[in-house]
């Protein structure tokens, strides 16, 4: 799969034309020992890929809560990637087995509620699979690009109720005014 | 009925329990009753209006109930499953409660319909169709005559779920966002659920605030999805959450869907055997992972 | 109030070529909570680290973010620098803008925007970092070695020589393991017992080694530095303190026809016996299953049916009423060295394996395995070292050796190579030819794996000097035909079927883990792989550790191994254990879970999912000692920091330090600002 976005624009759902130049934003929750290291390897091997993904490091997929995914969508992510060690390879022995069940249930429920399953990519990427990470990233980005922005989720809250920007600060810190999210 | 009252009277008289929690006749239907005196045992009834899941009173966080002393609880089969859930999660020991099981032939969808009515496809609680415990297990006493199966509702919950699933993704999204926009975050669903037992619910956690407390569809989506996920493998299908919801959100569709998911993927059906492990928190090496790349 | 310093590294050209580092520093400088931001060519260099230290002092930084390479590269480096400057090292994190950004994108604008996002995200995380302290736990400086084969003995000796006490537990009556059954060892053909028995005696006599033979590990509690192990000392029926090894008891025993385990079934022993003459300890054990007296007792006889050994014993050491006893040992480290057993080709197989119907399920006479051949070749074996076939005691003139029986055969359930068989088959061919000069040694092989030092030369000798005939191909059937064992094979190099009328066949059966290893692994919270071998922590870089801190592994229980490897692994575990014992306290990273006892309701879902058994239920008592509830408690010494407990906790009552909910939340929220 090519990593240049102009080569991979696909039709949106039901053949509707896409917003020109829409670049999706994906948040990736990955485990430290396998996928994060696999992503490092992709870097060491200079495997170029789409730049739409931001990685959040966790110790293990066992640590990943569906609340993270929901919060990512609430904050404007158009897609999410969840990735960790292959079964039997978990650094902590069984974290990924528990994650597997947790995410199977979450995946099925999300689909029931009407969220397109292509917005959430689950993968097992080991520390030696730099190329696979690149493929997972590119494929996820292409899928989400084709689906279009997931503003629908964020917009479930009316404009004046949802805070635009600014992460909550610890007590005593000024609340940032921050730049508004730029239109894409 | 007399069997139930006799047992309750005896239990209170000899001190095996300090309070018998069951149902009594009320002006508009049945309602829970707390019998602390042996004479109060005469108030106890059981008929199709006894829809309430009284296991919610076993929540250790209900201090005012715990203060009454050792409880004897009247339970239907579905209620007994909830007790098994509490045992499974170390919230009480089997010896901490006396269980009086009643044979059940189904209940009405609502409890406030005056006199006991015969069950019809229109008034029966849809969840009774899926019931596999007309005779509760796990109990200390079992009273009542064997009951016939309840009538089939006009549309079972599974059929309603299938109908929803046959609609395209966008329509499902529209359906659920519309339903969840009604939610006012009263948390009645949580308060009445026998398995919602946390001291501090995650919805009340503010540092960090995973679930937005505002009652817009976005925060409500997060709340309802999270509650459903937390009940995966634990929900006994008693339907109380939907019955209590003041704005009529079809929570039974969501919770039953989760029962279907764990049944289909892990062969798990919620059981009144506390020894049977819950599916979430357990795993098999060959769990299906077709959704994982 | 956060005062975070951000240092954006150019990494020479590696980052700067694609990311505008100055722009990143500038964008982050205005971010709330950032007190100082700069960019520099080589942050990990000495001047780079000095830059960090100076900034900490000058700007009174409360946290440091180095936007550079992967934390896997240099997190330790920068944490050390912060520590030296007086800032708690856990307030320092790295933002990966090299492996995850500059090296994988071409567009400068995209890469720079992404680098800014990544840096901001980590700044937000660090705002919620806490000044943690490494956790210190005490260490009991005694080790437990499970298994008294060559690996176990070596590990025990190394640790004991290092000055610490070792408890060595062996489930058989004598230490020595399979190496004591071998005749000679490759590639030197030196006598196995001759090199082994001095080690066995040294272990037995070592003042620092406490030996429990005829014993098994019953239960293991605790965690690294603080294990409590319960050992079951099975009833020997012989008092170890009184016995002097005279042997009168087994001389008097009337039950003489019991198949000897040591002789691999080819010889016989008595009911009260020492497994072999050089056994250590030289104290017999009574096999109650086959003893006449005990058979009588099981039938309910009023009067004991025999008592000859007791009569014969002048020391009064025989005790028919002895029972299993339990011993508790406190240790700080455990070494698993349970060795191997050979795959049995019979019908009765554990789940996942198949037997060899093609070779007769082990029911064809004169088809034996490698250990049985060793006993034939051994001077102290059932035939006094003469190669005689079991069925009629005749000297076989044609012996076929079959490689890879079970090994490398996914169909039988064992896809792996057993590593040592090519070598011991060559050895067996040579030993056979040395003893039966006019015999034919024919070997069916797939590949010849002789990769060790002197190994290839050794196996060539079998072919070139001892005229062993090597046929590259597999054997499809083995069956009895009158007086011979028919072997149907194929020669792939000449492309011909081969039929051999053999007098005896030796099967190189696969190396399997010992019985009971799975249960032992569960007791120790270590995992086994799909084939049942103990899992090492990392196949390349941590081959003698397991994923359970404080539990190490040596020898064939981890994978098929030859003797030099088993010894090397054993010495490696010795080094690891001695390293563990080198300080009075163990320091470990504070990435542990902590329970909020106010909100925890003690449902113990966390305990269910913890891979290390680190979570226990604790009672909450009122001031006057009345139990009013219970919560979970995470043992910081055992917890390895996976965080699965936090994800299953419905009320979020357990937090994983270094990856708390606040930290993850702040990262997710920060990404909501991305351009």
PDB file of N, CA and C in Angstrom, chain A residues 33-34 37 89-91 126-128, chain C residues 527 534-548 551 553 558 561 569 576:
ATOM      1  N   UNK A  33       6.094  -3.007  24.667  1.00  0.00           N
ATOM      2  CA  UNK A  33       7.105  -4.025  24.396  1.00  0.00           C
ATOM      3  C   UNK A  33       7.066  -4.528  22.962  1.00  0.00           C
ATOM      4  N   UNK A  34       5.895  -4.567  22.362  1.00  0.00           N
ATOM      5  CA  UNK A  34       5.806  -5.082  21.003  1.00  0.00           C
ATOM      6  C   UNK A  34       5.570  -3.971  19.990  1.00  0.00           C
ATOM      7  N   UNK A  37       7.840  -0.861  20.045  1.00  0.00           N
ATOM      8  CA  UNK A  37       9.167  -1.243  19.574  1.00  0.00           C
ATOM      9  C   UNK A  37       9.130  -1.578  18.087  1.00  0.00           C
ATOM     10  N   UNK A  89       2.831 -14.005  23.264  1.00  0.00           N
ATOM     11  CA  UNK A  89       4.087 -13.257  23.331  1.00  0.00           C
ATOM     12  C   UNK A  89       4.041 -12.097  24.313  1.00  0.00           C
ATOM     13  N   UNK A  90       2.957 -11.961  25.039  1.00  0.00           N
ATOM     14  CA  UNK A  90       2.818 -10.794  25.903  1.00  0.00           C
ATOM     15  C   UNK A  90       3.954 -10.756  26.921  1.00  0.00           C
ATOM     16  N   UNK A  91       4.562  -9.600  27.045  1.00  0.00           N
ATOM     17  CA  UNK A  91       5.660  -9.449  27.998  1.00  0.00           C
ATOM     18  C   UNK A  91       5.202  -9.768  29.410  1.00  0.00           C
ATOM     19  N   UNK A 126       4.339  -7.283  16.385  1.00  0.00           N
ATOM     20  CA  UNK A 126       5.430  -7.615  17.298  1.00  0.00           C
ATOM     21  C   UNK A 126       6.594  -6.654  17.116  1.00  0.00           C
ATOM     22  N   UNK A 127       7.561  -6.749  18.010  1.00  0.00           N
ATOM     23  CA  UNK A 127       8.705  -5.843  17.983  1.00  0.00           C
ATOM     24  C   UNK A 127       9.526  -5.992  16.714  1.00  0.00           C
ATOM     25  N   UNK A 128       9.374  -7.118  16.036  1.00  0.00           N
ATOM     26  CA  UNK A 128      10.171  -7.307  14.814  1.00  0.00           C
ATOM     27  C   UNK A 128       9.366  -6.989  13.561  1.00  0.00           C
TER      28      UNK A 128
ATOM     29  N   UNK C 527       5.490 -19.273  32.517  1.00  0.00           N
ATOM     30  CA  UNK C 527       4.690 -19.860  31.448  1.00  0.00           C
ATOM     31  C   UNK C 527       5.496 -20.917  30.698  1.00  0.00           C
ATOM     32  N   UNK C 534       9.676 -24.589  29.357  1.00  0.00           N
ATOM     33  CA  UNK C 534       9.590 -23.345  30.121  1.00  0.00           C
ATOM     34  C   UNK C 534       9.962 -22.172  29.221  1.00  0.00           C
ATOM     35  N   UNK C 535       9.179 -21.102  29.318  1.00  0.00           N
ATOM     36  CA  UNK C 535       9.436 -19.908  28.510  1.00  0.00           C
ATOM     37  C   UNK C 535      10.510 -19.032  29.119  1.00  0.00           C
ATOM     38  N   UNK C 536      11.492 -18.662  28.299  1.00  0.00           N
ATOM     39  CA  UNK C 536      12.490 -17.710  28.781  1.00  0.00           C
ATOM     40  C   UNK C 536      11.934 -16.291  28.637  1.00  0.00           C
ATOM     41  N   UNK C 537      12.529 -15.341  29.338  1.00  0.00           N
ATOM     42  CA  UNK C 537      11.995 -13.976  29.335  1.00  0.00           C
ATOM     43  C   UNK C 537      12.155 -13.330  27.959  1.00  0.00           C
ATOM     44  N   UNK C 538      13.275 -13.579  27.329  1.00  0.00           N
ATOM     45  CA  UNK C 538      13.483 -13.058  25.983  1.00  0.00           C
ATOM     46  C   UNK C 538      14.394 -14.037  25.274  1.00  0.00           C
ATOM     47  N   UNK C 539      14.024 -14.476  24.062  1.00  0.00           N
ATOM     48  CA  UNK C 539      14.781 -15.574  23.454  1.00  0.00           C
ATOM     49  C   UNK C 539      16.230 -15.238  23.148  1.00  0.00           C
ATOM     50  N   UNK C 540      16.536 -13.925  22.926  1.00  0.00           N
ATOM     51  CA  UNK C 540      17.915 -13.587  22.597  1.00  0.00           C
ATOM     52  C   UNK C 540      18.666 -13.083  23.805  1.00  0.00           C
ATOM     53  N   UNK C 541      18.058 -12.090  24.466  1.00  0.00           N
ATOM     54  CA  UNK C 541      18.825 -11.327  25.451  1.00  0.00           C
ATOM     55  C   UNK C 541      18.600 -11.768  26.893  1.00  0.00           C
ATOM     56  N   UNK C 542      17.597 -12.592  27.126  1.00  0.00           N
ATOM     57  CA  UNK C 542      17.386 -13.029  28.509  1.00  0.00           C
ATOM     58  C   UNK C 542      17.056 -14.522  28.508  1.00  0.00           C
ATOM     59  N   UNK C 543      18.041 -15.351  28.083  1.00  0.00           N
ATOM     60  CA  UNK C 543      17.722 -16.767  27.897  1.00  0.00           C
ATOM     61  C   UNK C 543      17.630 -17.584  29.169  1.00  0.00           C
ATOM     62  N   UNK C 544      18.155 -17.082  30.300  1.00  0.00           N
ATOM     63  CA  UNK C 544      18.068 -17.903  31.509  1.00  0.00           C
ATOM     64  C   UNK C 544      17.118 -17.323  32.546  1.00  0.00           C
ATOM     65  N   UNK C 545      16.407 -16.233  32.149  1.00  0.00           N
ATOM     66  CA  UNK C 545      15.414 -15.697  33.075  1.00  0.00           C
ATOM     67  C   UNK C 545      14.023 -16.071  32.587  1.00  0.00           C
ATOM     68  N   UNK C 546      13.078 -16.049  33.493  1.00  0.00           N
ATOM     69  CA  UNK C 546      11.680 -16.218  33.075  1.00  0.00           C
ATOM     70  C   UNK C 546      10.991 -14.874  33.277  1.00  0.00           C
ATOM     71  N   UNK C 547       9.710 -14.820  32.903  1.00  0.00           N
ATOM     72  CA  UNK C 547       8.994 -13.565  33.076  1.00  0.00           C
ATOM     73  C   UNK C 547       8.618 -13.299  34.519  1.00  0.00           C
ATOM     74  N   UNK C 548       8.852 -14.274  35.386  1.00  0.00           N
ATOM     75  CA  UNK C 548       8.627 -14.045  36.807  1.00  0.00           C
ATOM     76  C   UNK C 548       9.942 -13.653  37.445  1.00  0.00           C
ATOM     77  N   UNK C 551      12.836 -15.999  39.218  1.00  0.00           N
ATOM     78  CA  UNK C 551      12.805 -17.407  38.813  1.00  0.00           C
ATOM     79  C   UNK C 551      13.598 -17.550  37.526  1.00  0.00           C
ATOM     80  N   UNK C 553      15.938 -20.209  34.720  1.00  0.00           N
ATOM     81  CA  UNK C 553      15.774 -21.514  34.077  1.00  0.00           C
ATOM     82  C   UNK C 553      17.090 -21.945  33.443  1.00  0.00           C
ATOM     83  N   UNK C 558      14.088 -25.887  29.263  1.00  0.00           N
ATOM     84  CA  UNK C 558      13.751 -24.684  28.509  1.00  0.00           C
ATOM     85  C   UNK C 558      13.700 -24.991  27.012  1.00  0.00           C
ATOM     86  N   UNK C 561      18.749 -29.362  24.813  1.00  0.00           N
ATOM     87  CA  UNK C 561      20.090 -28.812  25.068  1.00  0.00           C
ATOM     88  C   UNK C 561      21.078 -29.948  25.180  1.00  0.00           C
ATOM     89  N   UNK C 569      24.249 -22.624  30.725  1.00  0.00           N
ATOM     90  CA  UNK C 569      23.030 -21.969  31.223  1.00  0.00           C
ATOM     91  C   UNK C 569      22.998 -22.002  32.740  1.00  0.00           C
ATOM     92  N   UNK C 576      23.356 -14.883  37.642  1.00  0.00           N
ATOM     93  CA  UNK C 576      22.174 -14.028  37.868  1.00  0.00           C
ATOM     94  C   UNK C 576      21.781 -14.044  39.340  1.00  0.00           C
TER      95      UNK C 576
END
